[in-house]
Amino acid sequence: MSPSASHTGSRPVRTARVERIFDHTSDTRSLFLAPVDSGRVRYLPGQFISIAIALPEETRTRPYTIASPPAWGMPFEICFNRVAGGRGADWLFDRKLGDSVEFTGPYGTFTMEAVPTVETIFLADATAVAPVRPMIQHAATASAAPMMTLLYAARSPDHILYRGEFELLAARARGFHFEPLVLPQSELYERLGAEAERRWVRGDGDRTRQFYICGVGKGVIALRDLLRGAGYERRAVHYEQW
Amino acid sequence: MAKLRVIFENGDPERVVEFDPSRAPFHHDGRPGSILDILLGHKIHLEHACGGNCACTTCHVIVKQGGKQLSEATEQEEDMLDRAPGLTPTSRLGCQSVVEDPNAEITVVIPRYTVNLTSEAAEE
């Protein structure tokens, strides 16, 4: 059993090659990965792959969200940023064009399995827009696309990823609203929470909306509790806390 | 010392780990002192595709004994377990269930196939 296989149990390990590298900012990068077996990776919007990070002393398993919509085919994109002490991200930043990456999956239950039929709100911060992007693209191209709003907060304009793409989509797709918020890091969730409360809690009595929340830390849980506490169905408030 | 007995539904030999919960973390994935942390720290494999961050169900375990000696499940864990195949009333996520009692005696079963339904359904 290879070191990576020992970390993935019985799940088939696949290999992908780095076909393209794109730096969003100095600390945020996308890798475009093409399976070497020429097959597709079939996934739902929002899922992640699990990459075997081969460190000198051991192999670690780390998840990376697929940031491209399934309909765009291969190569697929993963988007990540450097974090203090994040050896997995450091390892990925060291990958070069043509390098191989071993992975299993896809995995994850923070997904959009069917295009929603009700107004759908996406709340995200910085790289946590990665799982939300394929959901929006998937839903926006449906014949009966729902009303959608992306409220997207980051600490600098450069960290609003895929900005041009979302602006273009908002201009072209009827019913999609894109609202970037640039705020100090410490205020991101306070503002997201205040906006969510003003618009979708106090703003009206409609509790039929669906929410997809993705971000880092306890702010995600606070948003979940705010919305569920306001009367939205538990299963209408989807979230993933990084 | 606490004791964690692990039964593998796939027929692999049973394992028993004795440990001091106050010495957690034993590894670097999952909550410190969680079943995942304890098993990995004792070189016993338990899947954890999301790195032990409560974002998948691949570390699903079924607690057969000592459930009350584990930390209470959070709403986040319960939300995730809702999506686990083969869910039982004593199901837990290995990455989230922390052994708190220094004299705990816990038995868990690792299901034969901790399928992640969503991903499997997405594959052909």
Coordinates of C-alpha atoms in Angstrom, one line a residue:
Chain A
M1 CA 0.0 0.0 0.0
S2 CA 1.4 3.4 -0.9
P3 CA 1.7 6.0 1.8
S4 CA -1.2 7.9 0.3
A5 CA -3.4 4.8 0.0
S6 CA -2.9 4.2 3.7
H7 CA -4.4 7.6 4.3
T8 CA -7.4 7.0 2.2
G9 CA -8.6 3.6 3.3
S10 CA -10.2 1.7 0.4
R11 CA -11.1 4.6 -1.7
P12 CA -9.5 4.8 -5.1
V13 CA -6.6 7.2 -5.3
R14 CA -6.5 9.3 -8.5
T15 CA -3.7 11.3 -9.9
A16 CA -4.0 14.7 -11.5
R17 CA -1.5 17.0 -13.2
V18 CA -1.2 20.7 -12.6
E19 CA -2.2 22.2 -15.9
R20 CA -2.4 25.8 -15.0
I21 CA -1.7 28.1 -12.0
F22 CA -3.4 31.4 -11.4
D23 CA -2.5 33.8 -8.6
H24 CA -5.5 35.8 -7.4
T25 CA -3.3 37.6 -4.9
S26 CA 0.1 37.0 -3.4
D27 CA -1.5 34.6 -0.8
T28 CA -4.4 33.1 -2.8
R29 CA -3.9 30.7 -5.7
S30 CA -5.9 28.5 -8.0
L31 CA -4.5 25.2 -9.4
F32 CA -6.2 23.7 -12.4
L33 CA -5.9 19.9 -12.2
A34 CA -6.4 17.4 -15.0
P35 CA -6.8 13.7 -14.1
V36 CA -3.9 11.8 -15.8
D37 CA -6.3 9.0 -16.6
S38 CA -8.1 11.5 -18.9
G39 CA -11.4 10.7 -17.1
R40 CA -13.7 13.3 -15.6
V41 CA -14.1 14.0 -11.9
R42 CA -17.8 13.9 -11.3
Y43 CA -18.9 16.1 -8.5
L44 CA -21.7 18.3 -7.2
P45 CA -21.3 22.0 -6.8
G46 CA -19.8 22.6 -3.4
Q47 CA -17.8 19.4 -3.0
F48 CA -14.2 19.0 -2.3
I49 CA -11.4 16.6 -3.0
S50 CA -9.0 15.2 -0.4
I51 CA -5.4 15.6 -1.3
A52 CA -2.5 13.5 0.1
I53 CA 0.0 16.0 1.3
A54 CA 3.4 14.3 1.3
L55 CA 5.4 15.9 4.1
P56 CA 8.9 14.7 5.0
E57 CA 7.7 12.9 8.2
E58 CA 4.2 11.8 7.1
T59 CA 1.4 12.1 4.7
R60 CA -1.5 14.3 5.7
T61 CA -5.0 14.4 4.3
R62 CA -6.3 17.9 3.5
P63 CA -9.6 18.9 1.8
Y64 CA -9.6 21.4 -1.1
T65 CA -12.9 22.7 -2.5
I66 CA -13.5 22.4 -6.2
A67 CA -14.0 26.0 -7.3
S68 CA -15.1 25.4 -10.9
P69 CA -18.7 24.3 -11.9
P70 CA -19.1 20.7 -13.0
A71 CA -20.4 21.9 -16.4
W72 CA -17.0 23.4 -17.2
G73 CA -15.4 20.0 -17.3
M74 CA -11.7 19.3 -16.9
P75 CA -9.3 20.5 -15.7
F76 CA -11.1 21.4 -12.5
E77 CA -10.0 24.2 -10.3
I78 CA -9.1 24.3 -6.6
C79 CA -8.6 27.6 -4.8
F80 CA -6.8 28.1 -1.6
N81 CA -4.8 30.6 0.4
R82 CA -1.8 30.5 2.7
V83 CA -2.6 30.3 6.4
A84 CA -0.2 30.6 9.3
G85 CA 1.2 27.1 10.0
G86 CA -0.8 25.7 7.1
R87 CA 1.6 23.1 5.8
G88 CA -0.9 21.7 3.3
A89 CA -1.3 25.1 1.6
D90 CA 2.4 25.7 1.6
W91 CA 2.9 22.3 0.0
L92 CA 0.4 23.2 -2.7
F93 CA 2.0 26.5 -3.3
D94 CA 5.2 24.6 -4.1
R95 CA 3.6 22.6 -6.9
K96 CA 4.7 23.6 -10.4
L97 CA 3.2 23.1 -13.8
G98 CA 3.2 19.5 -14.7
D99 CA 3.5 18.2 -11.1
S100 CA 1.3 15.4 -10.0
V101 CA -1.2 15.5 -7.1
E102 CA -2.8 12.4 -5.6
F103 CA -6.4 12.8 -4.4
T104 CA -9.6 11.0 -3.5
G105 CA -13.2 12.1 -3.7
P106 CA -15.2 14.1 -4.3
Y107 CA -16.6 14.5 -0.8
G108 CA -18.8 16.8 1.2
T109 CA -22.4 17.5 1.9
F110 CA -22.3 21.3 1.5
T111 CA -23.7 20.9 -2.0
M112 CA -26.4 22.1 -4.3
E113 CA -27.9 18.9 -5.6
A114 CA -30.8 20.5 -7.4
V115 CA -31.3 24.1 -8.5
P116 CA -33.4 25.8 -5.8
T117 CA -36.9 26.9 -6.7
V118 CA -36.9 29.6 -4.0
E119 CA -34.9 32.8 -3.5
T120 CA -31.4 31.7 -2.5
I121 CA -28.9 33.7 -0.6
F122 CA -25.1 33.0 -0.5
L123 CA -23.0 34.5 2.3
A124 CA -19.2 34.0 2.0
D125 CA -15.9 35.5 2.9
A126 CA -12.6 35.5 1.0
T127 CA -11.6 32.1 -0.4
A128 CA -14.7 30.5 1.2
V129 CA -16.5 31.7 -2.0
A130 CA -14.9 28.6 -3.6
P131 CA -17.8 26.2 -3.0
V132 CA -20.3 28.9 -3.6
R133 CA -19.1 29.9 -7.1
P134 CA -19.9 26.6 -8.8
M135 CA -23.4 26.6 -7.1
I136 CA -24.1 30.1 -8.4
Q137 CA -22.9 29.2 -11.9
H138 CA -24.8 26.0 -11.9
A139 CA -28.1 27.7 -10.7
A140 CA -27.7 30.7 -13.0
T141 CA -27.6 28.6 -16.1
A142 CA -30.7 26.6 -15.2
S143 CA -33.8 27.3 -17.3
A144 CA -35.7 28.4 -14.3
A145 CA -33.0 30.1 -12.3
P146 CA -34.0 31.3 -8.8
M147 CA -33.5 34.8 -7.5
M148 CA -30.0 34.8 -6.0
T149 CA -27.9 37.2 -4.0
L150 CA -24.2 36.8 -3.2
L151 CA -23.1 38.8 -0.2
Y152 CA -19.4 38.4 -0.3
A153 CA -17.1 40.0 2.3
A154 CA -13.3 40.2 2.2
R155 CA -10.6 42.3 3.8
S156 CA -9.4 44.0 0.6
P157 CA -10.7 44.5 -2.9
D158 CA -8.1 42.0 -4.2
H159 CA -9.5 39.3 -2.0
I160 CA -12.9 39.6 -3.6
L161 CA -12.2 36.6 -5.9
Y162 CA -13.9 36.1 -9.3
R163 CA -15.2 39.7 -9.1
G164 CA -15.3 40.3 -12.8
E165 CA -17.1 37.0 -13.3
F166 CA -19.7 37.7 -10.7
E167 CA -20.2 41.3 -12.1
L168 CA -20.7 39.9 -15.6
L169 CA -23.1 37.3 -14.3
A170 CA -25.1 40.0 -12.4
A171 CA -25.3 42.1 -15.6
R172 CA -26.4 39.2 -17.8
A173 CA -28.4 36.9 -15.5
R174 CA -31.7 38.2 -14.5
G175 CA -32.2 37.8 -10.8
F176 CA -28.6 37.5 -9.7
H177 CA -27.4 40.2 -7.4
F178 CA -23.7 40.5 -6.5
E179 CA -22.7 42.6 -3.5
P180 CA -19.1 42.7 -2.5
L181 CA -18.2 44.1 0.9
V182 CA -14.7 45.2 1.7
L183 CA -14.1 45.4 5.5
P184 CA -11.4 45.0 8.1
Q185 CA -11.1 41.2 8.9
S186 CA -12.4 41.7 12.4
E187 CA -15.6 43.2 11.1
L188 CA -16.5 40.7 8.4
Y189 CA -19.0 38.6 10.2
E190 CA -20.4 41.4 12.3
R191 CA -21.4 43.1 9.0
L192 CA -22.6 39.9 7.3
G193 CA -24.7 39.2 10.4
A194 CA -26.1 42.8 10.5
E195 CA -26.9 42.7 6.8
A196 CA -28.6 39.3 7.0
E197 CA -30.7 40.4 10.0
R198 CA -31.7 43.7 8.3
R199 CA -32.7 42.1 5.0
W200 CA -33.8 38.6 5.7
V201 CA -34.9 38.6 9.3
R202 CA -36.4 42.0 10.1
G203 CA -36.9 43.0 6.4
D204 CA -40.0 40.8 5.9
G205 CA -41.8 37.8 7.1
D206 CA -40.8 35.5 4.2
R207 CA -39.2 32.4 5.6
T208 CA -39.1 30.4 2.4
R209 CA -35.6 31.4 1.3
Q210 CA -32.6 29.1 1.2
F211 CA -29.2 30.1 2.5
Y212 CA -25.7 28.8 1.7
I213 CA -23.1 30.1 4.1
C214 CA -19.4 29.4 3.9
G215 CA -16.6 31.0 5.8
V216 CA -14.0 30.7 8.5
G217 CA -14.6 30.4 12.2
K218 CA -17.5 30.9 14.6
G219 CA -19.1 33.7 12.5
V220 CA -20.5 31.0 10.3
I221 CA -22.3 29.4 13.2
A222 CA -23.6 32.7 14.4
L223 CA -25.1 33.3 11.0
R224 CA -26.7 29.8 11.0
D225 CA -28.1 30.5 14.4
L226 CA -29.5 33.9 13.4
L227 CA -31.3 32.5 10.4
R228 CA -32.6 29.3 12.0
G229 CA -33.6 31.2 15.1
A230 CA -35.6 33.6 12.9
G231 CA -37.7 30.8 11.6
Y232 CA -36.0 29.5 8.5
E233 CA -36.1 25.7 8.2
R234 CA -33.1 24.0 9.5
R235 CA -32.5 22.3 6.2
A236 CA -32.9 25.6 4.3
V237 CA -29.8 27.0 6.1
H238 CA -26.8 25.2 4.6
Y239 CA -23.4 26.0 5.9
E240 CA -19.8 25.0 5.9
Q241 CA -17.4 26.2 8.6
W242 CA -13.7 26.2 7.7
Chain B
M1 CA -6.3 5.4 32.0
A2 CA -9.1 5.5 29.5
K3 CA -9.8 2.6 27.2
L4 CA -11.0 2.7 23.6
R5 CA -12.0 -0.6 22.0
V6 CA -12.4 -0.5 18.2
I7 CA -14.4 -3.1 16.2
F8 CA -14.0 -3.0 12.5
E9 CA -17.1 -4.1 10.6
N10 CA -14.9 -5.2 7.7
G11 CA -13.5 -8.0 9.8
D12 CA -10.1 -6.4 10.6
P13 CA -8.8 -7.5 14.0
E14 CA -10.2 -5.6 17.0
R15 CA -7.9 -3.0 18.6
V16 CA -7.8 -1.7 22.1
V17 CA -6.1 1.6 23.0
E18 CA -5.3 2.7 26.5
F19 CA -4.6 6.4 26.9
D20 CA -4.6 9.4 29.2
P21 CA -7.1 11.9 27.9
S22 CA -5.3 14.7 29.6
R23 CA -2.4 14.2 27.2
A24 CA -4.4 15.1 24.1
P25 CA -3.8 16.0 21.3
F26 CA -2.3 12.7 20.1
H27 CA -2.1 13.8 16.5
H28 CA -3.1 16.8 14.5
D29 CA -6.5 16.1 12.9
G30 CA -9.9 16.3 14.6
R31 CA -10.7 17.9 17.9
P32 CA -8.0 17.2 20.5
G33 CA -8.8 14.1 22.4
S34 CA -11.4 13.0 19.8
I35 CA -11.8 9.4 18.7
L36 CA -10.1 10.4 15.4
D37 CA -7.2 12.1 17.3
I38 CA -6.8 9.1 19.6
L39 CA -6.9 6.5 16.8
L40 CA -4.5 8.4 14.5
G41 CA -2.1 9.0 17.4
H42 CA -2.0 5.3 18.0
K43 CA -1.5 4.5 14.3
I44 CA -5.0 3.2 13.7
H45 CA -6.5 4.3 10.5
L46 CA -9.9 6.1 10.5
E47 CA -10.9 7.9 7.3
H48 CA -11.1 11.7 7.6
A49 CA -11.4 13.1 4.1
C50 CA -12.0 16.6 5.3
G51 CA -9.0 16.6 7.6
G52 CA -11.2 16.2 10.7
N53 CA -13.0 19.5 10.3
C54 CA -16.6 18.3 10.5
A55 CA -17.2 18.8 6.8
C56 CA -17.9 15.2 5.7
T57 CA -19.0 11.9 7.3
T58 CA -16.1 9.6 6.4
C59 CA -15.1 9.3 10.1
H60 CA -18.6 8.1 11.1
V61 CA -18.4 5.6 14.1
I62 CA -21.1 3.8 16.0
V63 CA -20.7 4.0 19.7
K64 CA -21.6 0.7 21.4
Q65 CA -20.5 1.5 24.9
G66 CA -19.6 4.6 26.8
G67 CA -21.5 7.2 24.8
K68 CA -22.1 9.3 27.9
Q69 CA -18.4 9.6 28.5
L70 CA -18.0 11.5 25.2
S71 CA -18.6 15.2 24.6
E72 CA -22.1 16.1 23.6
A73 CA -22.7 16.4 19.9
T74 CA -23.0 19.9 18.6
E75 CA -25.6 21.1 16.2
Q76 CA -23.0 21.2 13.5
E77 CA -22.1 17.5 14.1
E78 CA -25.8 16.6 14.1
D79 CA -26.3 18.4 10.8
M80 CA -23.5 16.5 9.3
L81 CA -24.6 13.2 10.7
D82 CA -28.0 13.7 9.1
R83 CA -26.2 13.0 5.8
A84 CA -24.3 9.9 7.0
P85 CA -25.3 6.6 5.5
G86 CA -26.2 3.9 8.0
L87 CA -27.0 6.4 10.7
T88 CA -27.9 4.9 14.0
P89 CA -29.1 6.5 17.3
T90 CA -25.5 6.2 18.7
S91 CA -23.7 7.4 15.6
R92 CA -21.0 10.0 16.1
L93 CA -18.3 11.7 14.0
G94 CA -14.9 10.4 15.2
C95 CA -13.4 13.9 14.6
Q96 CA -15.9 15.6 16.9
S97 CA -16.5 13.2 19.8
V98 CA -14.0 13.9 22.5
V99 CA -13.3 11.4 25.3
E100 CA -13.6 13.5 28.5
D101 CA -13.7 11.0 31.3
P102 CA -10.2 9.9 32.4
N103 CA -11.6 6.5 33.2
A104 CA -13.8 6.1 30.2
E105 CA -14.4 2.7 28.7
I106 CA -15.7 3.2 25.2
T107 CA -16.4 0.8 22.4
V108 CA -16.9 1.9 18.8
V109 CA -17.7 0.1 15.6
I110 CA -16.2 1.5 12.4
P111 CA -18.8 0.8 9.7
R112 CA -17.7 -1.4 6.8
Y113 CA -18.1 1.4 4.3
T114 CA -18.4 5.0 5.5
V115 CA -19.8 6.0 2.2
N116 CA -20.3 9.7 1.6
L117 CA -23.6 9.5 -0.2
T118 CA -23.4 12.8 -2.0
S119 CA -20.0 12.1 -3.5
E120 CA -20.8 8.5 -4.4
A121 CA -24.1 9.6 -6.0
A122 CA -22.2 12.1 -8.1
E123 CA -19.9 9.5 -9.5
E124 CA -20.9 7.3 -12.4

